CSV table of C-alpha atoms in Angstrom, one decimal:
chain,number,residue,atom,x,y,z
A,1,GLU,CA,0.3,9.6,-14.3
A,2,ARG,CA,-0.2,6.2,-12.7
A,3,GLY,CA,3.3,6.1,-11.4
A,4,THR,CA,3.4,9.7,-10.0
A,5,THR,CA,-0.1,9.3,-8.6
A,6,SER,CA,0.9,6.1,-6.8
A,7,ALA,CA,4.0,7.7,-5.3
A,8,TRP,CA,2.0,10.8,-4.4
A,9,ILE,CA,-0.7,9.0,-2.4
A,10,ALA,CA,2.0,6.8,-0.8
A,11,SER,CA,3.9,9.9,0.4
A,12,ALA,CA,0.7,11.5,1.6
A,13,ALA,CA,-0.1,8.4,3.7
A,14,ASN,CA,3.4,8.5,5.0
A,15,ALA,CA,2.8,12.1,6.1
A,16,ALA,CA,5.8,13.1,4.0
A,17,GLY,CA,4.0,16.2,2.8
A,18,GLY,CA,4.8,18.0,-0.5
A,19,GLU,CA,3.5,17.3,-4.0
A,20,ALA,CA,5.0,13.8,-4.3
A,21,ALA,CA,7.6,11.4,-3.0
A,22,ALA,CA,11.0,13.1,-3.2
A,23,GLY,CA,12.5,12.8,-6.7
A,24,VAL,CA,9.2,11.8,-8.4
A,25,PRO,CA,7.6,14.3,-10.9
A,26,ALA,CA,4.6,16.3,-9.7
A,27,VAL,CA,1.1,14.7,-10.2
A,28,SER,CA,-0.2,18.0,-11.6
A,29,GLU,CA,2.3,17.8,-14.4
A,30,THR,CA,1.6,14.3,-15.5
A,31,ARG,CA,-2.2,14.8,-15.2
A,32,ALA,CA,-1.9,17.8,-17.5
A,33,ALA,CA,0.2,15.8,-20.0
A,34,THR,CA,-2.4,13.0,-20.0
A,35,ASP,CA,-5.2,15.5,-20.7
A,36,ASP,CA,-3.2,17.1,-23.5
A,37,THR,CA,-2.6,13.7,-25.1
A,38,ILE,CA,-6.2,12.7,-24.9
A,39,ALA,CA,-7.3,16.0,-26.5
A,40,GLU,CA,-4.7,15.6,-29.3
A,41,TYR,CA,-6.0,12.4,-30.8
A,42,ALA,CA,-9.3,12.9,-32.6
A,43,GLU,CA,-9.5,9.3,-33.5
A,44,TRP,CA,-10.0,8.5,-29.8
A,45,ARG,CA,-13.3,10.4,-29.8
A,46,PRO,CA,-15.5,7.3,-29.2
A,47,LYS,CA,-13.3,6.4,-26.3
A,48,LYS,CA,-12.9,9.8,-24.8
A,49,GLN,CA,-16.1,9.8,-22.6
A,50,THR,CA,-15.2,6.5,-21.0
A,51,LEU,CA,-11.6,7.5,-20.7
A,52,THR,CA,-12.2,10.9,-19.1
A,53,SER,CA,-14.9,9.7,-16.7
A,54,GLU,CA,-12.8,6.8,-15.5
A,55,LEU,CA,-9.8,9.1,-15.1
A,56,SER,CA,-12.0,11.5,-13.1
A,57,LEU,CA,-13.0,8.7,-10.7
A,58,LEU,CA,-9.4,7.6,-10.2
A,59,ARG,CA,-8.1,11.1,-9.6
A,60,GLY,CA,-10.9,11.7,-7.1
A,61,SER,CA,-10.0,8.5,-5.2
A,62,ALA,CA,-6.3,9.5,-5.2
A,63,ASN,CA,-7.1,13.1,-4.0
A,64,LEU,CA,-8.7,11.6,-0.8
A,65,PHE,CA,-5.3,10.6,0.4
A,66,ARG,CA,-4.4,14.2,0.7
A,67,HIS,CA,-7.1,14.5,3.3
A,68,PRO,CA,-6.4,11.9,6.0
A,69,VAL,CA,-9.5,12.9,8.0
A,70,LEU,CA,-11.6,11.5,5.2
A,71,THR,CA,-10.0,8.1,5.2
A,72,ALA,CA,-11.5,5.1,7.0
A,73,GLY,CA,-8.5,3.6,8.8
A,74,ALA,CA,-5.3,1.8,7.7
A,75,ALA,CA,-6.9,-1.3,6.3
A,76,ALA,CA,-9.4,0.7,4.2
A,77,ASP,CA,-6.6,3.0,3.1
A,78,ALA,CA,-4.5,0.0,1.9
A,79,ARG,CA,-7.4,-1.4,-0.1
A,80,ALA,CA,-8.2,2.0,-1.6
A,81,PHE,CA,-4.5,2.5,-2.5
A,82,PHE,CA,-4.4,-0.8,-4.3
A,83,SER,CA,-7.7,-0.2,-6.0
A,84,VAL,CA,-6.3,3.1,-7.5
A,85,MET,CA,-3.3,1.2,-8.8
A,86,SER,CA,-5.6,-1.5,-10.3
A,87,GLY,CA,-7.9,1.0,-11.8
A,88,TYR,CA,-5.1,2.7,-13.7
A,89,ALA,CA,-3.9,-0.7,-14.9
A,90,ALA,CA,-7.3,-1.6,-16.2
A,91,LEU,CA,-7.7,1.7,-18.0
A,92,ILE,CA,-4.3,1.4,-19.6
A,93,GLU,CA,-5.2,-2.2,-20.7
A,94,LEU,CA,-8.1,-0.8,-22.6
A,95,LEU,CA,-5.8,1.6,-24.4
A,96,CYS,CA,-3.3,-1.2,-25.2
A,97,ASN,CA,-6.2,-3.2,-26.7
A,98,TYR,CA,-7.2,-0.2,-28.8
A,99,VAL,CA,-3.6,0.1,-30.0
A,100,ASP,CA,-3.5,-3.6,-30.9
A,101,LEU,CA,-6.5,-3.1,-33.2
A,102,GLN,CA,-4.7,-0.2,-35.0
A,103,LEU,CA,-1.5,-2.2,-35.6
A,104,ARG,CA,-2.6,-5.0,-37.8
A,105,TYR,CA,-0.3,-4.9,-40.9
A,106,GLY,CA,3.4,-5.2,-41.4
A,107,ARG,CA,6.4,-6.5,-39.6
A,108,HIS,CA,7.1,-3.3,-37.7
A,109,ALA,CA,3.5,-3.3,-36.4
A,110,ALA,CA,3.9,-6.8,-35.1
A,111,ILE,CA,7.0,-5.9,-33.1
A,112,LEU,CA,5.5,-2.6,-31.9
A,113,ARG,CA,2.5,-4.4,-30.5
A,114,SER,CA,4.7,-6.5,-28.2
A,115,LEU,CA,7.0,-3.7,-27.4
A,116,VAL,CA,4.1,-1.5,-26.3
A,117,ARG,CA,3.0,-4.3,-23.9
A,118,PHE,CA,6.6,-4.7,-22.7
A,119,LYS,CA,6.9,-1.0,-21.8
A,120,GLU,CA,3.5,-1.0,-20.1
A,121,ALA,CA,4.6,-3.9,-17.9
A,122,MET,CA,7.8,-1.9,-16.9
A,123,ALA,CA,5.7,1.2,-16.2
A,124,PHE,CA,3.3,-0.8,-14.0
A,125,GLU,CA,6.3,-2.2,-12.1
A,126,ARG,CA,7.8,1.3,-11.7
A,127,GLY,CA,4.5,2.7,-10.3
A,128,PHE,CA,3.9,-0.3,-8.0
A,129,LEU,CA,7.5,-0.4,-6.6
A,130,CYS,CA,7.9,3.4,-6.1
A,131,SER,CA,4.6,3.6,-4.3
A,132,THR,CA,5.1,0.6,-2.1
A,133,LEU,CA,8.6,1.8,-1.2
A,134,ALA,CA,7.1,5.1,-0.1
A,135,LEU,CA,4.2,3.6,1.8
A,136,PRO,CA,4.3,3.6,5.6
A,137,ASP,CA,4.7,0.3,7.4
A,138,ARG,CA,1.2,0.3,8.7
A,139,LEU,CA,-0.2,0.4,5.2
A,140,PHE,CA,2.4,-1.8,3.5
A,141,ARG,CA,1.6,-4.7,5.9
A,142,LEU,CA,-2.1,-4.4,5.0
A,143,LEU,CA,-1.8,-4.5,1.3
A,144,PRO,CA,-3.9,-7.3,-0.2
A,145,SER,CA,-2.0,-10.6,-0.7
A,146,THR,CA,-2.8,-10.4,-4.4
A,147,ALA,CA,-0.6,-7.3,-4.7
A,148,ALA,CA,2.7,-9.2,-4.6
A,149,ASP,CA,1.1,-11.8,-7.0
A,150,ASP,CA,0.2,-9.1,-9.5
A,151,LEU,CA,3.8,-7.8,-9.4
A,152,ALA,CA,5.2,-11.3,-10.0
A,153,VAL,CA,2.9,-11.8,-12.9
A,154,CYS,CA,4.0,-8.4,-14.3
A,155,VAL,CA,7.7,-9.4,-14.1
A,156,GLN,CA,7.0,-12.8,-15.8
A,157,MET,CA,5.1,-11.0,-18.6
A,158,GLN,CA,8.0,-8.7,-19.2
A,159,MET,CA,10.3,-11.7,-19.6
A,160,GLN,CA,7.9,-13.4,-22.0
A,161,LEU,CA,7.4,-10.3,-24.1
A,162,ALA,CA,11.2,-9.7,-24.3
A,163,THR,CA,11.5,-13.3,-25.6
A,164,VAL,CA,8.8,-12.8,-28.1
A,165,VAL,CA,10.3,-9.5,-29.4
A,166,ASP,CA,13.8,-11.1,-29.5
A,167,ALA,CA,12.4,-14.0,-31.6
A,168,MET,CA,10.8,-11.5,-34.0
A,169,LEU,CA,14.0,-9.6,-34.4
A,170,THR,CA,15.8,-12.8,-35.2
A,171,SER,CA,13.2,-13.8,-37.9
A,172,THR,CA,12.3,-10.3,-39.2
A,173,PRO,CA,14.9,-8.1,-40.9
A,174,LEU,CA,14.8,-4.5,-39.8
A,175,ASP,CA,16.8,-1.4,-40.4
A,176,GLN,CA,20.1,-1.7,-38.5
A,177,ALA,CA,19.4,1.4,-36.4
A,178,ILE,CA,15.9,0.3,-35.4
A,179,HIS,CA,17.0,-3.3,-34.7
A,180,ALA,CA,19.7,-1.9,-32.3
A,181,LEU,CA,17.1,0.3,-30.6
A,182,VAL,CA,14.6,-2.5,-30.1
A,183,ALA,CA,17.3,-4.9,-29.0
A,184,ALA,CA,18.6,-2.5,-26.4
A,185,SER,CA,15.1,-1.8,-25.1
A,186,ILE,CA,14.4,-5.5,-24.2
A,187,THR,CA,17.9,-5.9,-22.6
A,188,LEU,CA,17.4,-4.9,-19.0
A,189,PRO,CA,20.4,-3.4,-17.1
A,190,THR,CA,21.8,-5.5,-14.2
A,191,VAL,CA,20.3,-3.3,-11.5
A,192,MET,CA,16.7,-3.9,-12.9
A,193,ARG,CA,17.2,-7.6,-13.2
A,194,ASP,CA,18.5,-7.7,-9.6
A,195,ILE,CA,15.4,-5.8,-8.4
A,196,GLN,CA,13.1,-8.2,-10.4
A,197,GLU,CA,14.7,-11.2,-9.0
A,198,GLN,CA,14.3,-9.9,-5.5
A,199,VAL,CA,10.6,-8.8,-5.8
A,200,VAL,CA,9.4,-12.2,-7.0
A,201,THR,CA,10.7,-13.9,-3.8
A,202,ASP,CA,8.4,-14.4,-0.8
A,203,SER,CA,9.9,-11.6,1.3
A,204,GLY,CA,11.3,-9.6,-1.7
A,205,LEU,CA,9.1,-6.5,-1.4
A,206,ALA,CA,9.7,-6.1,2.3
A,207,SER,CA,13.5,-6.5,2.0
A,208,LEU,CA,13.6,-4.2,-0.9
A,209,ARG,CA,12.1,-1.4,1.2
A,210,ASP,CA,15.3,-1.5,3.3
A,211,ASP,CA,17.6,-1.3,0.3
A,212,LEU,CA,16.0,1.1,-2.2
A,213,HIS,CA,14.4,4.5,-2.1
A,214,ALA,CA,11.4,5.5,-4.2
A,215,ALA,CA,13.3,8.2,-6.1
A,216,GLU,CA,16.2,5.9,-6.9
A,217,CYS,CA,13.7,3.3,-8.1
A,218,TRP,CA,11.9,5.9,-10.2
A,219,ASP,CA,15.2,7.0,-11.9
A,220,ILE,CA,16.3,3.4,-12.6
A,221,PHE,CA,13.1,2.4,-14.3
A,222,THR,CA,12.4,5.7,-16.0
A,223,ALA,CA,15.8,5.6,-17.8
A,224,HIS,CA,14.9,2.2,-19.4
A,225,ILE,CA,11.3,3.1,-20.1
A,226,GLU,CA,12.6,6.2,-22.0
A,227,LYS,CA,15.0,4.0,-24.0
A,228,THR,CA,12.0,1.7,-24.9
A,229,ARG,CA,10.0,4.8,-25.9
A,230,HIS,CA,12.6,5.8,-28.4
A,231,ALA,CA,12.4,2.4,-30.0
A,232,GLU,CA,8.7,2.7,-30.0
A,233,GLN,CA,8.9,6.1,-31.8
A,234,ALA,CA,11.2,4.6,-34.5
A,235,LEU,CA,8.8,1.7,-35.1
A,236,ILE,CA,5.8,4.1,-35.2
A,237,ALA,CA,7.5,6.1,-37.9
A,238,LYS,CA,7.9,2.9,-40.0
A,239,VAL,CA,4.3,1.8,-39.3
A,240,LYS,CA,3.0,5.2,-40.5
A,241,GLN,CA,5.2,4.9,-43.6
A,242,HIS,CA,3.9,1.4,-44.3
A,243,MET,CA,0.3,2.6,-43.9
A,244,ARG,CA,0.9,5.5,-46.4
A,245,ASN,CA,2.4,3.0,-48.9
A,246,ARG,CA,-0.5,0.6,-48.4
A,247,GLY,CA,-3.0,3.3,-49.0
A,248,ALA,CA,-1.3,4.5,-52.1
A,249,VAL,CA,-1.1,0.9,-53.5
A,250,ARG,CA,-4.7,0.2,-52.6
A,251,ALA,CA,-5.8,3.4,-54.4
A,252,PHE,CA,-3.8,2.4,-57.5
A,253,MET,CA,-5.2,-1.1,-57.5
A,254,PHE,CA,-8.8,0.2,-57.4
A,255,ARG,CA,-8.2,2.7,-60.2
A,256,LEU,CA,-6.5,-0.1,-62.3
A,257,LEU,CA,-9.3,-2.5,-61.7
A,258,GLU,CA,-12.0,0.1,-62.4
A,259,ARG,CA,-10.4,0.7,-65.8
A,260,LEU,CA,-10.1,-3.0,-66.4
A,261,ARG,CA,-13.7,-3.5,-65.6
A,262,GLY,CA,-14.6,-0.8,-68.0
A,263,ASN,CA,-12.7,-2.4,-70.8
A,264,VAL,CA,-13.3,-6.0,-70.1
A,265,ASP,CA,-16.6,-7.8,-69.4
A,266,ILE,CA,-16.0,-8.9,-65.8
A,267,ASP,CA,-19.0,-9.9,-63.6
A,268,LYS,CA,-19.4,-8.1,-60.3
A,269,LYS,CA,-18.6,-11.1,-58.1
A,270,THR,CA,-15.3,-11.7,-59.9
A,271,PHE,CA,-14.4,-8.0,-59.7
A,272,GLN,CA,-15.0,-7.9,-56.0
A,273,SER,CA,-12.9,-11.1,-55.5
A,274,ILE,CA,-9.9,-9.6,-57.5
A,275,SER,CA,-10.3,-6.3,-55.6
A,276,ALA,CA,-10.2,-8.0,-52.2
A,277,LYS,CA,-7.1,-10.0,-53.0
A,278,SER,CA,-5.4,-6.9,-54.3
A,279,VAL,CA,-6.1,-4.9,-51.2
A,280,SER,CA,-5.1,-7.8,-48.9
A,281,THR,CA,-1.7,-8.1,-50.6
A,282,ALA,CA,-1.1,-4.4,-51.1
A,283,GLY,CA,0.6,-3.9,-47.8
A,284,SER,CA,3.3,-6.4,-48.6
A,285,LEU,CA,4.4,-4.8,-51.8
A,286,PRO,CA,7.6,-2.6,-51.7
A,287,PRO,CA,7.0,1.1,-52.1
A,288,SER,CA,8.5,1.1,-55.6
A,289,GLN,CA,5.6,-1.2,-56.7
């Protein structure tokens, strides 16, 4: 939704008309997909009110760009455009933090945490680049100076996260198929590396606008984001399996200790200590145990 919204408001500012920049999916489709996803996950219930209210504000700000008469001039439009981008990034950061809290156990979870952040950095770069490529010159020149800095930080973060994931792959044995998926996801194609090298230079964004169209940029980044998503899905399946095994072992340990406590005179403090140690190590046991 962030990427399509950014391209959408950029094309509106450029008086290009239509639903979005040519070649970029419709905002209405991605908004509907976001709403369906939020509705699907019951465990997000405590977060839903904040999530939906923040989304409503962001969507309202984006909708203003479809009505140029309501805008307050080029400088204000440029600031508002950047604020929408920043707002989506902040909201997604909250969700990434929430995901981090859920992925606490197991080697697959550790890799997945970093891969989620890696994919998010790519998605931020996609939305930023596609929208700035579609912006008219009058707004592009008025973007805050921090915009290019944010993009450079995003690119550096991708590189760091790729290094982290690669190190974990080296030290952590995974299924061959999953290992191949994750390794491929952190290996950027040449065209993406060339774009990143260009955007981190002083005049990179300006020169890139002469060489690359928004739709082409969208396709390049989306192809690799989808590849990363497939690796994510494979890791998620392993994490869920690990959690099921962990729960089964935990339940077995408690039943065993309860029977032990019933047959042997163990004081309450000792029993709690043994229980805590059993639960803390349960996740590391193989399923057969």
